[in-house]
PDB file of C-alpha atoms in Angstrom:
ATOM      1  CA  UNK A   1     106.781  78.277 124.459  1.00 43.00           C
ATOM      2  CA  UNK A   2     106.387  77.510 120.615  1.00 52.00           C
ATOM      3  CA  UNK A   3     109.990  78.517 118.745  1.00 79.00           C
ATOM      4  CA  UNK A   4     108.788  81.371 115.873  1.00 82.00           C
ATOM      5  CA  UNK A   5     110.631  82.551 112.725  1.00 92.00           C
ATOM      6  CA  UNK A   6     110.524  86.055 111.715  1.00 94.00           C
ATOM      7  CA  UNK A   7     109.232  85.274 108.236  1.00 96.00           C
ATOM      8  CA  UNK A   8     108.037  87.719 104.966  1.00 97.00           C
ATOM      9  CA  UNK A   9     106.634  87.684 101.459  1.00 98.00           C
ATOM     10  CA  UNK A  10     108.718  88.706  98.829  1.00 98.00           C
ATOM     11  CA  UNK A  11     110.126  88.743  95.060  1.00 98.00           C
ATOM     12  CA  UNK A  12     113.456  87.376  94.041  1.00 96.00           C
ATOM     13  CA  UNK A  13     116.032  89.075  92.315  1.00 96.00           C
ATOM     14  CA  UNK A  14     117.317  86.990  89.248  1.00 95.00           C
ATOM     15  CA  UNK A  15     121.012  85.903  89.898  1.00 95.00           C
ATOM     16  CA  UNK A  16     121.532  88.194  86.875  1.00 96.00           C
ATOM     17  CA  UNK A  17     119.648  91.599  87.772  1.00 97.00           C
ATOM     18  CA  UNK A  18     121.397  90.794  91.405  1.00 96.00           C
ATOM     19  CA  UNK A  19     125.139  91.377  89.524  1.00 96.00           C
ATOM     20  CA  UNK A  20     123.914  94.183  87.517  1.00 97.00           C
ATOM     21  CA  UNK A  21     122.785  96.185  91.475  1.00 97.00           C
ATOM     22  CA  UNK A  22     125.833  95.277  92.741  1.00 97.00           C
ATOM     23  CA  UNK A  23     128.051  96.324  89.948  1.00 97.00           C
ATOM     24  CA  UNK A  24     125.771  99.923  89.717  1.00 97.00           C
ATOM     25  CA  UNK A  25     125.809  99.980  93.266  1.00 97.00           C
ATOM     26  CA  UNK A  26     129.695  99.578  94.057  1.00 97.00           C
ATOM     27  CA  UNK A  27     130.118 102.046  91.168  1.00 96.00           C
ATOM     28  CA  UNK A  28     127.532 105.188  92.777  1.00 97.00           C
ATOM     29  CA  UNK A  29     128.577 105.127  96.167  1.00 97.00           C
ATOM     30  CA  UNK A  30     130.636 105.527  98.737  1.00 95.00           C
ATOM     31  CA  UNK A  31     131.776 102.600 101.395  1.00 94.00           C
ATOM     32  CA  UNK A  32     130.376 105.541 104.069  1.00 95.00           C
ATOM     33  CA  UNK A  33     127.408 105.498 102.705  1.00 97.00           C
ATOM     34  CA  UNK A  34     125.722 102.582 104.373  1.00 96.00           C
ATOM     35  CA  UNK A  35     126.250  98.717 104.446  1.00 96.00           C
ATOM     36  CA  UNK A  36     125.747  97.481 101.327  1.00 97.00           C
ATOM     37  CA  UNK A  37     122.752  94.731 101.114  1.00 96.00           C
ATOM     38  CA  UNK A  38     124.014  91.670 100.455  1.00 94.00           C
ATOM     39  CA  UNK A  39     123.168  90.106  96.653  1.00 94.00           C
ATOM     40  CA  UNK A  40     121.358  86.801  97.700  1.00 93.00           C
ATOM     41  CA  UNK A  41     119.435  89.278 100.212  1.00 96.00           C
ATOM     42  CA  UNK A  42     118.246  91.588  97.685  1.00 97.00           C
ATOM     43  CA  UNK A  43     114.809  91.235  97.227  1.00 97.00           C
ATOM     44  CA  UNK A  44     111.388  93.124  97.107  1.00 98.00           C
ATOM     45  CA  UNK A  45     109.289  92.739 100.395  1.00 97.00           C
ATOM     46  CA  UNK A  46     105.538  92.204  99.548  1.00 98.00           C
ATOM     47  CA  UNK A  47     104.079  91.444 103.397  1.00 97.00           C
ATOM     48  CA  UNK A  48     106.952  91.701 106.350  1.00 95.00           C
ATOM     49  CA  UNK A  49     104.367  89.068 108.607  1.00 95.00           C
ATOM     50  CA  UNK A  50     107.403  89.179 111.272  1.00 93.00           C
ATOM     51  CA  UNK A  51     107.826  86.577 114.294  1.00 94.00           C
ATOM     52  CA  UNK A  52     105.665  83.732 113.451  1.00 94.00           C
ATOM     53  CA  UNK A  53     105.030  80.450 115.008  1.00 94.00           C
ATOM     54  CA  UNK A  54     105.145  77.581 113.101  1.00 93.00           C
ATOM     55  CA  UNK A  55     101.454  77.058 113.125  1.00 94.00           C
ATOM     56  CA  UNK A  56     100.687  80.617 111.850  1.00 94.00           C
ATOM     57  CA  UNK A  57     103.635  79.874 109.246  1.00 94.00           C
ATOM     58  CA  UNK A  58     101.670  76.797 107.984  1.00 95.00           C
ATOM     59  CA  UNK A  59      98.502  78.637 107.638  1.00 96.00           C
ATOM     60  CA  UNK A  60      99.801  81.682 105.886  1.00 96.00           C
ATOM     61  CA  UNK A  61     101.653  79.170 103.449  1.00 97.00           C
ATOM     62  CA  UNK A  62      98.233  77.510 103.176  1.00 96.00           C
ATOM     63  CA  UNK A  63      96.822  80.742 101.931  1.00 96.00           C
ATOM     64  CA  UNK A  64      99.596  81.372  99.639  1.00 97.00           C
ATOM     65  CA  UNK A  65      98.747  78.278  98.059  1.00 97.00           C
ATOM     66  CA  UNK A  66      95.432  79.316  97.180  1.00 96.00           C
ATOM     67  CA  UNK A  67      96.388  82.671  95.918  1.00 95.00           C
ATOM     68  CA  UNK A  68      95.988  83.338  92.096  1.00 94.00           C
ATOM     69  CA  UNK A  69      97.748  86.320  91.047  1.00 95.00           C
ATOM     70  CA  UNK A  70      98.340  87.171  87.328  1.00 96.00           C
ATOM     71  CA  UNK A  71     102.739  87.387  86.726  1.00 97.00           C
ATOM     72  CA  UNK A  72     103.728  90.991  85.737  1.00 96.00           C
ATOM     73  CA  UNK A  73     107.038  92.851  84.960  1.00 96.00           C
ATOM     74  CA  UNK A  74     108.219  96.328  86.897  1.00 96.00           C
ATOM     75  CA  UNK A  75     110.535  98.697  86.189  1.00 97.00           C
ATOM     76  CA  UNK A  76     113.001  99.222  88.492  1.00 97.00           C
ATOM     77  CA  UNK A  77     113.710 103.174  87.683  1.00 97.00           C
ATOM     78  CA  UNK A  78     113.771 104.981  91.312  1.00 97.00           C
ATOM     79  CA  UNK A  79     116.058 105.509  93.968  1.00 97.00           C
ATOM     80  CA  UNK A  80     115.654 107.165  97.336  1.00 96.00           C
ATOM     81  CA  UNK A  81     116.988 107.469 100.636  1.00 97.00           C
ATOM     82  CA  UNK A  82     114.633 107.462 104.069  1.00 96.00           C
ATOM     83  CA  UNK A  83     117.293 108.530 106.595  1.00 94.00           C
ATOM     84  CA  UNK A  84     115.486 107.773 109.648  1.00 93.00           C
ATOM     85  CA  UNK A  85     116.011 103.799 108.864  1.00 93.00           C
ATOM     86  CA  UNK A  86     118.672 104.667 107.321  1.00 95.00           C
ATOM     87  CA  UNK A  87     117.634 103.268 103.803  1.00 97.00           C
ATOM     88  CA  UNK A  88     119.002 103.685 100.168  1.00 98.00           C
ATOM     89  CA  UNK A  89     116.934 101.756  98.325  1.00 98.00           C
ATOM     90  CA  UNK A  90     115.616 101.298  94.192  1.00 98.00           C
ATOM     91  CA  UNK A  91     112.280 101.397  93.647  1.00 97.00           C
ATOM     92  CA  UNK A  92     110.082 101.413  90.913  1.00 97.00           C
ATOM     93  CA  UNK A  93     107.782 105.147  89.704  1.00 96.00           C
ATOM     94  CA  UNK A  94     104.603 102.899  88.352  1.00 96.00           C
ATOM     95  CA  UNK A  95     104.164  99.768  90.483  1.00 97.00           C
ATOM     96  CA  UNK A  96     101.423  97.282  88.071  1.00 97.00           C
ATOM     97  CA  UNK A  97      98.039  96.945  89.742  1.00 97.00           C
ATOM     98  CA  UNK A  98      98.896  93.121  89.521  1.00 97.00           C
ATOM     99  CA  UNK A  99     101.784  93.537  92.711  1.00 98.00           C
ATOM    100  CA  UNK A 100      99.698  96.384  94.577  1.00 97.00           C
ATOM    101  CA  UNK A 101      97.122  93.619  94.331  1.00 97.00           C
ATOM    102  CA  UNK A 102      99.395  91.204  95.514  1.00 98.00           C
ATOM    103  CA  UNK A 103     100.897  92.815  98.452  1.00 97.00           C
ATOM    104  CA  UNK A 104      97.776  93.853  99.493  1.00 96.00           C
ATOM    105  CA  UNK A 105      96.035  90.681  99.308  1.00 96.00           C
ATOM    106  CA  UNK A 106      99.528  88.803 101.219  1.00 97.00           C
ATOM    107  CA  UNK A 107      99.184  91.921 103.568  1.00 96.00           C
ATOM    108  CA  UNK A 108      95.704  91.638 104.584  1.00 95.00           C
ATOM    109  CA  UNK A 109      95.809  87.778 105.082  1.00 95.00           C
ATOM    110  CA  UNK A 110      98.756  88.537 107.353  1.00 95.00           C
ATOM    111  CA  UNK A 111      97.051  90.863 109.172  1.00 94.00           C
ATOM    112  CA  UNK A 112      93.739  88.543 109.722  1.00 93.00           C
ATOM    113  CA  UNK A 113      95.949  86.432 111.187  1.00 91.00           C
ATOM    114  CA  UNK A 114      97.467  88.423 114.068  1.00 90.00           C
ATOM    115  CA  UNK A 115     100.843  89.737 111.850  1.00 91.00           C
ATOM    116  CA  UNK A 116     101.064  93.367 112.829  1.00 90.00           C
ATOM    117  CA  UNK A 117     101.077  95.259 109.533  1.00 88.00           C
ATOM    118  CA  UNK A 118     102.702  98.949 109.084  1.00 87.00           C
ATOM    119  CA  UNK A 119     100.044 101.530 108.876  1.00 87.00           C
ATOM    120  CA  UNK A 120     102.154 102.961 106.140  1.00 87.00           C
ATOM    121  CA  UNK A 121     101.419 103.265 102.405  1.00 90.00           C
ATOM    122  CA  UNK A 122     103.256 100.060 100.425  1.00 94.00           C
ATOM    123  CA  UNK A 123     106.295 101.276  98.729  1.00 95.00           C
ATOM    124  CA  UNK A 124     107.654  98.712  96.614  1.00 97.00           C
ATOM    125  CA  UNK A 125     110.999  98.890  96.984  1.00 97.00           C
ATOM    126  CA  UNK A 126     114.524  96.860  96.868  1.00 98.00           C
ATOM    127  CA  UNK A 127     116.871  97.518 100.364  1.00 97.00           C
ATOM    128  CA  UNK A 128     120.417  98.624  98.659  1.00 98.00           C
ATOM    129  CA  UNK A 129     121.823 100.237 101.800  1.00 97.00           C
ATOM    130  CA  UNK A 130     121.506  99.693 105.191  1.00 96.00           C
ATOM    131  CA  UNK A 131     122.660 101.926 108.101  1.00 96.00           C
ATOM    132  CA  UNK A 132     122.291 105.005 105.638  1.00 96.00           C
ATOM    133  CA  UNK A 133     121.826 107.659 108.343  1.00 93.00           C
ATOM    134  CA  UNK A 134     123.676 110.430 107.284  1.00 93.00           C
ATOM    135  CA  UNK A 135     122.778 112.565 103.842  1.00 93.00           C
ATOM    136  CA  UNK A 136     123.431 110.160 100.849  1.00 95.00           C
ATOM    137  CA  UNK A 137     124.491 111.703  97.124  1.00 94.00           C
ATOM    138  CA  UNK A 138     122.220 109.496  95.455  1.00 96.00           C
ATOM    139  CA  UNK A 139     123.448 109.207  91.837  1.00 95.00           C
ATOM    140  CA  UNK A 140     121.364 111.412  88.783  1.00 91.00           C
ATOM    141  CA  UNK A 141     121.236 108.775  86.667  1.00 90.00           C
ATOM    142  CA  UNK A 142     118.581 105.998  87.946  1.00 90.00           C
ATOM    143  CA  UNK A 143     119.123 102.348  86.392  1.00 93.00           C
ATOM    144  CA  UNK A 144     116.347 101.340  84.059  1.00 95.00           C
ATOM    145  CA  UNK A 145     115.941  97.310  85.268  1.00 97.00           C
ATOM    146  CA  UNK A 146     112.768  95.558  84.371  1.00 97.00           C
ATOM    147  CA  UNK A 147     111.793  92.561  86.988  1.00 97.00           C
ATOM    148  CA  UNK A 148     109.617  89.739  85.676  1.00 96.00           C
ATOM    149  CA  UNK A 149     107.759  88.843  88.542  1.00 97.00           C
ATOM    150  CA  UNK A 150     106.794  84.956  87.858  1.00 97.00           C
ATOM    151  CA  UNK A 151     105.949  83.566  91.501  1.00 97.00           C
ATOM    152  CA  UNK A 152     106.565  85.076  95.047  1.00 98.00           C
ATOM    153  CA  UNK A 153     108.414  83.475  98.043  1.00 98.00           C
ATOM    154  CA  UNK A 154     108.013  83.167 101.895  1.00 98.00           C
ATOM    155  CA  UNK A 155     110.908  84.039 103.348  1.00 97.00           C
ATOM    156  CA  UNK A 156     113.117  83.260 106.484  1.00 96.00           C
ATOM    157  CA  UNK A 157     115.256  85.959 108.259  1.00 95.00           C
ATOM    158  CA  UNK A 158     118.317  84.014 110.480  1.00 91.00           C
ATOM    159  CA  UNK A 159     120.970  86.234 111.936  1.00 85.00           C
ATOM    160  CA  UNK A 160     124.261  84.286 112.810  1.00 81.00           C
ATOM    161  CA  UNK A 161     127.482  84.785 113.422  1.00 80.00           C
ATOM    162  CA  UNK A 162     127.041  88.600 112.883  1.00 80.00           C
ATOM    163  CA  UNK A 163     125.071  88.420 109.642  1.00 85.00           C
ATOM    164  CA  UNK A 164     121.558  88.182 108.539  1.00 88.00           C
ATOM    165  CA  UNK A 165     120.646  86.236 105.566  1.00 92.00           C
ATOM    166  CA  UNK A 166     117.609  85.284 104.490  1.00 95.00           C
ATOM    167  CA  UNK A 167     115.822  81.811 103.151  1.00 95.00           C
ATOM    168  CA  UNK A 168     113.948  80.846 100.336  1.00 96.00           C
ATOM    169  CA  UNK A 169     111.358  78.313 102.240  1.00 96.00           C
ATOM    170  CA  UNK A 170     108.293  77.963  99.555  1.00 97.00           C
ATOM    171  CA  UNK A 171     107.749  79.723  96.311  1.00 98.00           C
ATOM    172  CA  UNK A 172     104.219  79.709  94.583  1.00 98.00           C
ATOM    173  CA  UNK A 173     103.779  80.856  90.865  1.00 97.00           C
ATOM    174  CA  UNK A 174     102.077  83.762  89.544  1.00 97.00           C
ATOM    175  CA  UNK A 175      99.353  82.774  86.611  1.00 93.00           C
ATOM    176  CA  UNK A 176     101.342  83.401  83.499  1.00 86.00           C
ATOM    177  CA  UNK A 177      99.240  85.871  81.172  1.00 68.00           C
ATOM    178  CA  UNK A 178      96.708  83.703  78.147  1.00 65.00           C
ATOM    179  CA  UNK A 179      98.494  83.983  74.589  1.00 66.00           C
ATOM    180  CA  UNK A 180      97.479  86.495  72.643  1.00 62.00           C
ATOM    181  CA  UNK A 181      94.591  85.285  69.828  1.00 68.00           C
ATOM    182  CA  UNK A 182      95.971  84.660  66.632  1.00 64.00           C
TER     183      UNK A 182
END
């Protein structure tokens, strides 16, 4: 039997905007609030394709390469909670057309090529908290980040030794915008 990797498409988190979540998150809330995510880990899913062999993996990353999505910058300015997965996560109120085009285009590739993909809506959204499933005081004041979004990545999820960490394997740029006439 082929070995698979349970692989997604998703945005970084600059090393910078990573500190600044941490620091807001260790300051607004509570150590019984959920695990907290851990900084290299924080990131934005854009297609979860899950277990994948590594054929399938080289044919998605195929299609990635051939993928020409204009960059674009989001504000990071929501927070919520979905108890039932026990989520906290930070979110953004107006996601650009450029990443709902993006994950939907990374989503339906997956999906042509026998990823399951959730029947729900995409909710872009950065994973703060895991194991969140009691009522979480979510703080009143939401964080007003902007993300430059200036390629995507295929990632890697590996659980060892009682963690789960995820891998950077390929990263493919986003077409930066023409400059402005003048």
């Amino acid at each position: 039997m082929p070995e698979s990797r349970r692989l997604f498409f998703a945005l970084s988190l600059p090393t910078a905007l990573q500190k600044q979540v941490i620091r807001w998150r260790a300051d607004n809330f509570e150590p019984e609030d959920g695990r907290p995510v851990a900084a290299a880990n924080l990131h934005l899913t854009l297609a979860f394709l899950g277990d994948v062999s590594d054929q399938k993996a080289g044919v998605l990353r195929e299609i990635a390469t051939r993928i020409q999505s204009p960059a674009f910058s989001l504000r990071l300015d929501d927070l919520g909670h979905w108890p039932k997965p026990g989520v906290v996560w930070l979110g953004t109120r107006r996601a650009p057309l450029a990443l709902l085009q993006l994950a939907s285009l990374l989503r339906s590739h997956a999906a042509r090529n026998g990823c399951h993909q959730s029947t729900l809506p995409f909710h872009p959204h950065v994973s703060l908290l895991r194991g969140a499933t009691r009522p979480v005081a979510l703080p009143a004041a939401t964080p007003q980040w902007q993300l430059d979004a200036t390629d995507f990545s295929l990632y890697e999820s590996r659980f060892h030794q009682g963690r789960t960490r995820y891998q950077c394997l390929q990263s493919w740029p986003l077409l930066a915008a023409p400059p402005l006439p003048g």
